[in-house]
CSV table of C-alpha atoms in Angstrom, one decimal:
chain,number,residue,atom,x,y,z
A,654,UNK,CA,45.3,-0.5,16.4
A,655,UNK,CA,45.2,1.9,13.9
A,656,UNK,CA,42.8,0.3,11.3
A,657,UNK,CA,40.2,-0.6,14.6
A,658,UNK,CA,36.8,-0.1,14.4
A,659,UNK,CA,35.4,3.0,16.4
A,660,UNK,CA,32.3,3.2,15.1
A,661,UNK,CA,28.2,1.8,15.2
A,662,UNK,CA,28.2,2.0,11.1
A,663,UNK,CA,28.6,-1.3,9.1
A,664,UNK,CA,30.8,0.2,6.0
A,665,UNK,CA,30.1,-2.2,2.5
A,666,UNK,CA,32.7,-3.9,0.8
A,667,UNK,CA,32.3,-3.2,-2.6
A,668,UNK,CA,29.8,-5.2,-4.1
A,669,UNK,CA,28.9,-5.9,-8.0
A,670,UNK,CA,25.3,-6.9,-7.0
A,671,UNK,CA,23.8,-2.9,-7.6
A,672,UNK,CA,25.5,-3.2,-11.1
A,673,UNK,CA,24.0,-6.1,-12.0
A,674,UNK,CA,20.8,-5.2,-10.1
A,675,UNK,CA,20.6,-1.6,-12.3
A,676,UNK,CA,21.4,-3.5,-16.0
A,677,UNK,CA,19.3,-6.2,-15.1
A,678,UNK,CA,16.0,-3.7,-14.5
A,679,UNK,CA,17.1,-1.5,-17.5
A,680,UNK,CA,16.6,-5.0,-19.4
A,681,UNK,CA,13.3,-5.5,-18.3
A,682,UNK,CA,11.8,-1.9,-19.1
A,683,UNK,CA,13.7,-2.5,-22.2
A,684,UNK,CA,11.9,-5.8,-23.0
A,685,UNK,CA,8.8,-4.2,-22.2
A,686,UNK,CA,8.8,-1.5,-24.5
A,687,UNK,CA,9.9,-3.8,-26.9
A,688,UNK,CA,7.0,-6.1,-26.3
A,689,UNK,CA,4.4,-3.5,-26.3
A,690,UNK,CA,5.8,-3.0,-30.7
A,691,UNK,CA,5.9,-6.2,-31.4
A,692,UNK,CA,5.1,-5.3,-34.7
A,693,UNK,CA,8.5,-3.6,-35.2
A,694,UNK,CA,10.4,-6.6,-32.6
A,695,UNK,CA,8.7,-9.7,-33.3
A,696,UNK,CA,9.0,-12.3,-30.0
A,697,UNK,CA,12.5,-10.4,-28.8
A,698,UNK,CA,10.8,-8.1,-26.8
A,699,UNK,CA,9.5,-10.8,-24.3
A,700,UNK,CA,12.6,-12.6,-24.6
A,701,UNK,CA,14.0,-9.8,-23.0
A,702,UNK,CA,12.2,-8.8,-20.6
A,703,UNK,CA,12.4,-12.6,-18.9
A,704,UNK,CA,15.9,-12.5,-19.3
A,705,UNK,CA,16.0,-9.1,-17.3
A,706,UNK,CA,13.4,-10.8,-14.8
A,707,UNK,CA,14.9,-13.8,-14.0
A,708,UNK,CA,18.6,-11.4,-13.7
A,709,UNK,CA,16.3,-9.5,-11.4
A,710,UNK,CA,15.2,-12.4,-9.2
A,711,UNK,CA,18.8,-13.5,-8.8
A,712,UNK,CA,20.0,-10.1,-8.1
A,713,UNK,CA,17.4,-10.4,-5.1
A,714,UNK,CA,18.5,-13.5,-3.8
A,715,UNK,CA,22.1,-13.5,-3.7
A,716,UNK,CA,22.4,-9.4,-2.5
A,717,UNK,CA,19.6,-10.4,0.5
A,718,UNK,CA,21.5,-13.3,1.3
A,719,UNK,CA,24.3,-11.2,1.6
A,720,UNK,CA,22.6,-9.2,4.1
A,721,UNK,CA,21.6,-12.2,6.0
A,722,UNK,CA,25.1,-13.3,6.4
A,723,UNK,CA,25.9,-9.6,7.9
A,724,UNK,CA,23.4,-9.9,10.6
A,725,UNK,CA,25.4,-13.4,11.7
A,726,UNK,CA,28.2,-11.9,11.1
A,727,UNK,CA,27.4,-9.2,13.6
A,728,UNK,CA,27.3,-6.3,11.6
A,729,UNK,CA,23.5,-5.1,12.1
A,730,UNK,CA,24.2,-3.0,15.5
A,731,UNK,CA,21.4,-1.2,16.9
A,732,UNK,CA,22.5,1.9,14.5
A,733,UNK,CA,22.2,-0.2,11.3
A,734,UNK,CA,19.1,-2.1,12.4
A,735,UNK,CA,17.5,1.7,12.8
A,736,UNK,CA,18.7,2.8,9.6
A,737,UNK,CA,17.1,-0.5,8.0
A,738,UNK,CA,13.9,0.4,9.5
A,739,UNK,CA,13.9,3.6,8.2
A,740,UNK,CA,14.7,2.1,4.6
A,741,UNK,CA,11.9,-0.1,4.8
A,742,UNK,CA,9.5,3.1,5.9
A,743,UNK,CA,10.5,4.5,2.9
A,744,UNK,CA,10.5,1.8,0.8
A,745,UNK,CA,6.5,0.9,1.9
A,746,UNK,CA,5.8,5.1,1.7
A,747,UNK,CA,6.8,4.6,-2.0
A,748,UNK,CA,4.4,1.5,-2.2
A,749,UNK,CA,1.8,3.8,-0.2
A,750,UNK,CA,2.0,6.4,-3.1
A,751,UNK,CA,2.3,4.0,-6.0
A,752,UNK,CA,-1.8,2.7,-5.1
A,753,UNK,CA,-2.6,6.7,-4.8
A,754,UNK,CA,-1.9,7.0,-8.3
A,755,UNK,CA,-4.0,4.1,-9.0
A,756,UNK,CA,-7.0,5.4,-6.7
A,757,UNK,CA,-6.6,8.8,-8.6
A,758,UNK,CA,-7.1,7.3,-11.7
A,759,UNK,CA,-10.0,5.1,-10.3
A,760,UNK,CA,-11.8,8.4,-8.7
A,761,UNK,CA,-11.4,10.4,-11.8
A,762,UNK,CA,-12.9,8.2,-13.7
A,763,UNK,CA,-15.6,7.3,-11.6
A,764,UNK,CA,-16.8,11.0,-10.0
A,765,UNK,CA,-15.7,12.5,-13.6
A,766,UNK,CA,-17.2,10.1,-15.8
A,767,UNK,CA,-16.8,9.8,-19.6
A,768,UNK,CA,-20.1,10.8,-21.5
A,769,UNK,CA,-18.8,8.8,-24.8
A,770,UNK,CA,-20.5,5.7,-26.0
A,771,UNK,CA,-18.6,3.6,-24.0
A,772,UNK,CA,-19.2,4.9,-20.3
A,773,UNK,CA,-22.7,6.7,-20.8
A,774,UNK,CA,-21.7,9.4,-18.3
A,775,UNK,CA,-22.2,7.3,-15.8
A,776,UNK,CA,-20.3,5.0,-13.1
A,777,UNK,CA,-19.9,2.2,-13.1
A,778,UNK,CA,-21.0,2.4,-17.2
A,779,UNK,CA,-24.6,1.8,-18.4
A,780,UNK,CA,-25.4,-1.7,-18.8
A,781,UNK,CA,-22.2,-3.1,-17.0
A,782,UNK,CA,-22.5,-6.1,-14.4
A,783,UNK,CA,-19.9,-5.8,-11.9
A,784,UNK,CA,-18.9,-8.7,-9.1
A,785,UNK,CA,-20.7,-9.1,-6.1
A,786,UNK,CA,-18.6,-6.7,-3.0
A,787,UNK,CA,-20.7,-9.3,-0.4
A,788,UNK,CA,-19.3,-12.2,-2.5
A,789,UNK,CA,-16.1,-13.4,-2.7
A,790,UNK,CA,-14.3,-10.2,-2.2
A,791,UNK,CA,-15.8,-9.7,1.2
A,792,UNK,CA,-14.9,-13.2,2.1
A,793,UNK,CA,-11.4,-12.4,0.8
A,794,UNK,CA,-11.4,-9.1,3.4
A,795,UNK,CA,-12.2,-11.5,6.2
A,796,UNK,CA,-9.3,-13.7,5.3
A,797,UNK,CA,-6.6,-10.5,4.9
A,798,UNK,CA,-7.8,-9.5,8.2
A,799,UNK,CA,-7.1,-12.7,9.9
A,800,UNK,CA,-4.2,-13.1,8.4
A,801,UNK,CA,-3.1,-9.6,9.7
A,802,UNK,CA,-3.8,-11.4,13.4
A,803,UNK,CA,-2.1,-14.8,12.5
A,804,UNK,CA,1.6,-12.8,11.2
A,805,UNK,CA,1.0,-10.7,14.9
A,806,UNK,CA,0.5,-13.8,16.8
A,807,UNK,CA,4.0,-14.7,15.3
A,808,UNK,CA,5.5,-11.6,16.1
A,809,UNK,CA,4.2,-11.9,19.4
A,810,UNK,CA,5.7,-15.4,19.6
A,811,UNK,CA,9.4,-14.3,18.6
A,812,UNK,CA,9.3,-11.2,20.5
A,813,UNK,CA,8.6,-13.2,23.9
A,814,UNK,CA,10.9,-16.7,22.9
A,815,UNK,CA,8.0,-18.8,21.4
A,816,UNK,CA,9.6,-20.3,18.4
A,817,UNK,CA,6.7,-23.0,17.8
A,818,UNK,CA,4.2,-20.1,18.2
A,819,UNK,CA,6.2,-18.1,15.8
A,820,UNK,CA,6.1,-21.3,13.2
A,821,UNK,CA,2.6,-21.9,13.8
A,822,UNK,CA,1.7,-17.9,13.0
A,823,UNK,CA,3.9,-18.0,9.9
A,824,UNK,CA,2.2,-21.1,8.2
A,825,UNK,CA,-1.4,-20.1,9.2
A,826,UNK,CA,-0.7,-16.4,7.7
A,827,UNK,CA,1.2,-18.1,4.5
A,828,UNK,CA,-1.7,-20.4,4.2
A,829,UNK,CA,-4.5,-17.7,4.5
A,830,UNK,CA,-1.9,-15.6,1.6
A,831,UNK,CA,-2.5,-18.4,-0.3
A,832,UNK,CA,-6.1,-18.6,-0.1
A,833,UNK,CA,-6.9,-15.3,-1.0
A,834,UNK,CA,-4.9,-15.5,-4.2
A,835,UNK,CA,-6.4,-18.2,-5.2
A,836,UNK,CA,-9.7,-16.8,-4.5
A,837,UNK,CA,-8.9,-13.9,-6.4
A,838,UNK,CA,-7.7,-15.8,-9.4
A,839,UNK,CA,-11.1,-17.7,-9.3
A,840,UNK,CA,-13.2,-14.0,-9.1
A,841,UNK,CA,-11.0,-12.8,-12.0
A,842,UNK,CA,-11.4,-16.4,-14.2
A,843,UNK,CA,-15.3,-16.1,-13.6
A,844,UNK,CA,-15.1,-11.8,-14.1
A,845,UNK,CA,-18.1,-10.7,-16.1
A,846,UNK,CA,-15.8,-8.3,-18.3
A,847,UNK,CA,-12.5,-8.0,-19.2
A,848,UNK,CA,-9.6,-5.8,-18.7
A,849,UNK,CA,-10.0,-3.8,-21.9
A,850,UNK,CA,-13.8,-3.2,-22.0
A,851,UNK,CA,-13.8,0.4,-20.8
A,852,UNK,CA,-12.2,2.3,-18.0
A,853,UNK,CA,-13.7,0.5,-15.4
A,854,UNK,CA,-12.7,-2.7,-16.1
A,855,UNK,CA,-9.3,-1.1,-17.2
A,856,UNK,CA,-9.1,0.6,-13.7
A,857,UNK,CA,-10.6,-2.2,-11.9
A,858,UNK,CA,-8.2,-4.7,-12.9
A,859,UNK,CA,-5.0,-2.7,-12.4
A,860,UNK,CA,-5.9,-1.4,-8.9
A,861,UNK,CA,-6.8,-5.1,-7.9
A,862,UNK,CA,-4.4,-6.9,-10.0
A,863,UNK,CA,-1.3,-4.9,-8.4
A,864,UNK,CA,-2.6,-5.6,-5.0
A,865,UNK,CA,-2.8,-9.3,-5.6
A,866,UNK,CA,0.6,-9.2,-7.0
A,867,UNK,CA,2.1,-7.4,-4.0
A,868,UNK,CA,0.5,-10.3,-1.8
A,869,UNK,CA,1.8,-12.5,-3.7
A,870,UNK,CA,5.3,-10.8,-2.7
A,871,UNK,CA,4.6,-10.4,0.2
A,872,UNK,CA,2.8,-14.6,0.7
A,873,UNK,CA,6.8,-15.3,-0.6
A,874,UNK,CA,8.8,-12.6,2.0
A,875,UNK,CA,6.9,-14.7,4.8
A,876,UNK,CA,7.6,-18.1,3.4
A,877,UNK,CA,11.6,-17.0,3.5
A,878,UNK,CA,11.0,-15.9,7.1
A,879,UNK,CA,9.6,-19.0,8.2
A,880,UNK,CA,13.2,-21.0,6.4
A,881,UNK,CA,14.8,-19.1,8.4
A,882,UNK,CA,13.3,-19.5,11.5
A,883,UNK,CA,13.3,-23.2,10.8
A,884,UNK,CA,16.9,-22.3,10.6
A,885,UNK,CA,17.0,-20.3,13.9
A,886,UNK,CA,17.6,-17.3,12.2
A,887,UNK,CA,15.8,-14.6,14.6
A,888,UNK,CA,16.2,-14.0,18.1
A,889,UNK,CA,13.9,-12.0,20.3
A,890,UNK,CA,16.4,-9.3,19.7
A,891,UNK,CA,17.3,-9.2,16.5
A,892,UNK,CA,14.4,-10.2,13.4
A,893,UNK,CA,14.5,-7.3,11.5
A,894,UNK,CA,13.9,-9.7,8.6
A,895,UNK,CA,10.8,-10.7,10.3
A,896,UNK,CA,9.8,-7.0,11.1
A,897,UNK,CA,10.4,-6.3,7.5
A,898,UNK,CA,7.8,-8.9,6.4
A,899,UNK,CA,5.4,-8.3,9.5
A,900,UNK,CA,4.9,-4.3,8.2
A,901,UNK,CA,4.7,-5.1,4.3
A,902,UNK,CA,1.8,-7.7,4.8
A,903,UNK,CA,-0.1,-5.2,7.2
A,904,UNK,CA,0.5,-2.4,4.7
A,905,UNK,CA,-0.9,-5.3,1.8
A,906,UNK,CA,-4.2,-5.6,4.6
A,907,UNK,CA,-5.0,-1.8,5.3
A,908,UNK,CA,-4.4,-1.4,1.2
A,909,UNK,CA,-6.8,-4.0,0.9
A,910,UNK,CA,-9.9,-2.4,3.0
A,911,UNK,CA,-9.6,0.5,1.0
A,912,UNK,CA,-9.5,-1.1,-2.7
A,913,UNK,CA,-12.8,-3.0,-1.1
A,914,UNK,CA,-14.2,0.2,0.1
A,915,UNK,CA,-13.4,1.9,-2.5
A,916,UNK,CA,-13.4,0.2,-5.9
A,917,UNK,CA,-15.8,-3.0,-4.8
A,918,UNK,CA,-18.6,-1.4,-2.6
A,919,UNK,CA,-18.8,2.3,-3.6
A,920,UNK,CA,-17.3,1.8,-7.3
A,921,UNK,CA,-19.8,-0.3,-8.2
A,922,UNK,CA,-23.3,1.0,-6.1
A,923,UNK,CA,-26.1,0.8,-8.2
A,924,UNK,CA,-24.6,-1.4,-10.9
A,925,UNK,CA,-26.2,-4.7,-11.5
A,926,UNK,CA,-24.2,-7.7,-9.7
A,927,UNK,CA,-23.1,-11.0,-11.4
């Protein structure tokens, strides 16, 4: 037949969800902006940027269902499967240099400290109490870690047929996600300072806060896995969906020992604890 397939490659219909996707972000970044001069906006600002974020949320939804219904439809060959893998590298490499930027900003301040008022020329700044590393952030490094066992135990389970083993690693890795945000949300509610004190607590909060919201993400990309393999999505064959969500929470767990490492135990040695 002359319009047969004689290729590995899935080729896309054409698909309006990449338009919508592109507007709908250019709306947020728009809302932002406008939020951050409110003086000159008023309330529109935020208006818009929720309007962009919920178009954003439904652009997510309804272009990965999309890609769900490929895989049953048996267009994810071994060739596309490979070439999703590598998108996924890249997209967590991006994530991996995104938190650089944030450590830069973290160690530049710290080993290059500030000798205004403010900071003292010293780190963490003269006077400052900062949270407890043997606290609840080292309990919350003990919970990330088992969880990083608990999402392998399910991969393990799928991998070898296991699908109540695959269940039972999903809920116990969702429910340890859960945990730590909320423990985090408690740390940050009982915080000693506040996000605009000084650099520190500028630094501090935007290092920690964007690692809480990726596991937050990433508490949500397991929760759709374990739908789906409620619905008996994955196979020991094919799960790339799984995969996907297996590598981003171990990239949210290695991330983690190095914010506590970094920002909790070193950032604040010699500083008084609350």
């Amino acid at each position: 037949m002359a319009g047969a397939k004689s290729h590995d490659y899935h080729i896309l219909p054409p698909n309006i969800w990449p338009f919508i996707g592109s507007f709908s972000a250019l709306a947020m970044a728009v809302g932002a902006i406008m939020w951050m001069h409110d003086e000159v906006f008023g309330p529109y600002g935020g208006y818009v940027f929720f309007a962009g974020l919920i178009a954003v949320l439904f652009t997510m939804f309804s272009w990965w269902a999309q890609v769900v219904d490929e895989a049953h439809a048996g267009d994810h060959t071994p060739v596309v499967q490979l070439h999703l893998r590598y998108g996924m590298i890249l997209f967590i490499a991006s994530e991996v240099m995104f938190f650089v930027a944030w450590f830069w900003a973290y160690f530049n301040a710290a080993l290059f400290p500030s000798p205004v008022e403010s900071i003292g020329g010293e780190w963490p700044p003269k006077g400052m109490e900062v949270l407890d590393p043997f606290g609840f952030p080292l309990l919350n490094t003990l919970i990330l870690l088992c969880s990083g066992t608990t999402v392998t135990w399910a991969h393990h389970a799928l991998i070898h047929g296991d699908r109540d083993g695959l269940k039972k690693g999903l809920w116990a890795t969702i429910a340890l996600g859960l945990l730590f945000s909320a423990i985090q949300a408690y740390e940050y509610a009982h915080a000693p300072f506040s996000f605009a004190d000084n650099i520190y607590t500028s630094a501090f909060f935007m290092a920690t806060g964007f690692h809480g919201f990726h596991v937050i993400v990433g508490t949500i990309f397991l929760i759709v896995c374990l739908v789906r393999s409620y619905k008996g999505h994955f196979t020991p064959r094919q799960h790339f969906g799984f995969e996907a969500a297996a590598w981003y929470w171990h990239f949210v767990d290695v991330v983690w020992l190095f914010l506590f490492l970094a920002i909790y135990v070193w950032g604040g040695w010699g500083a008084e604890y609350h």
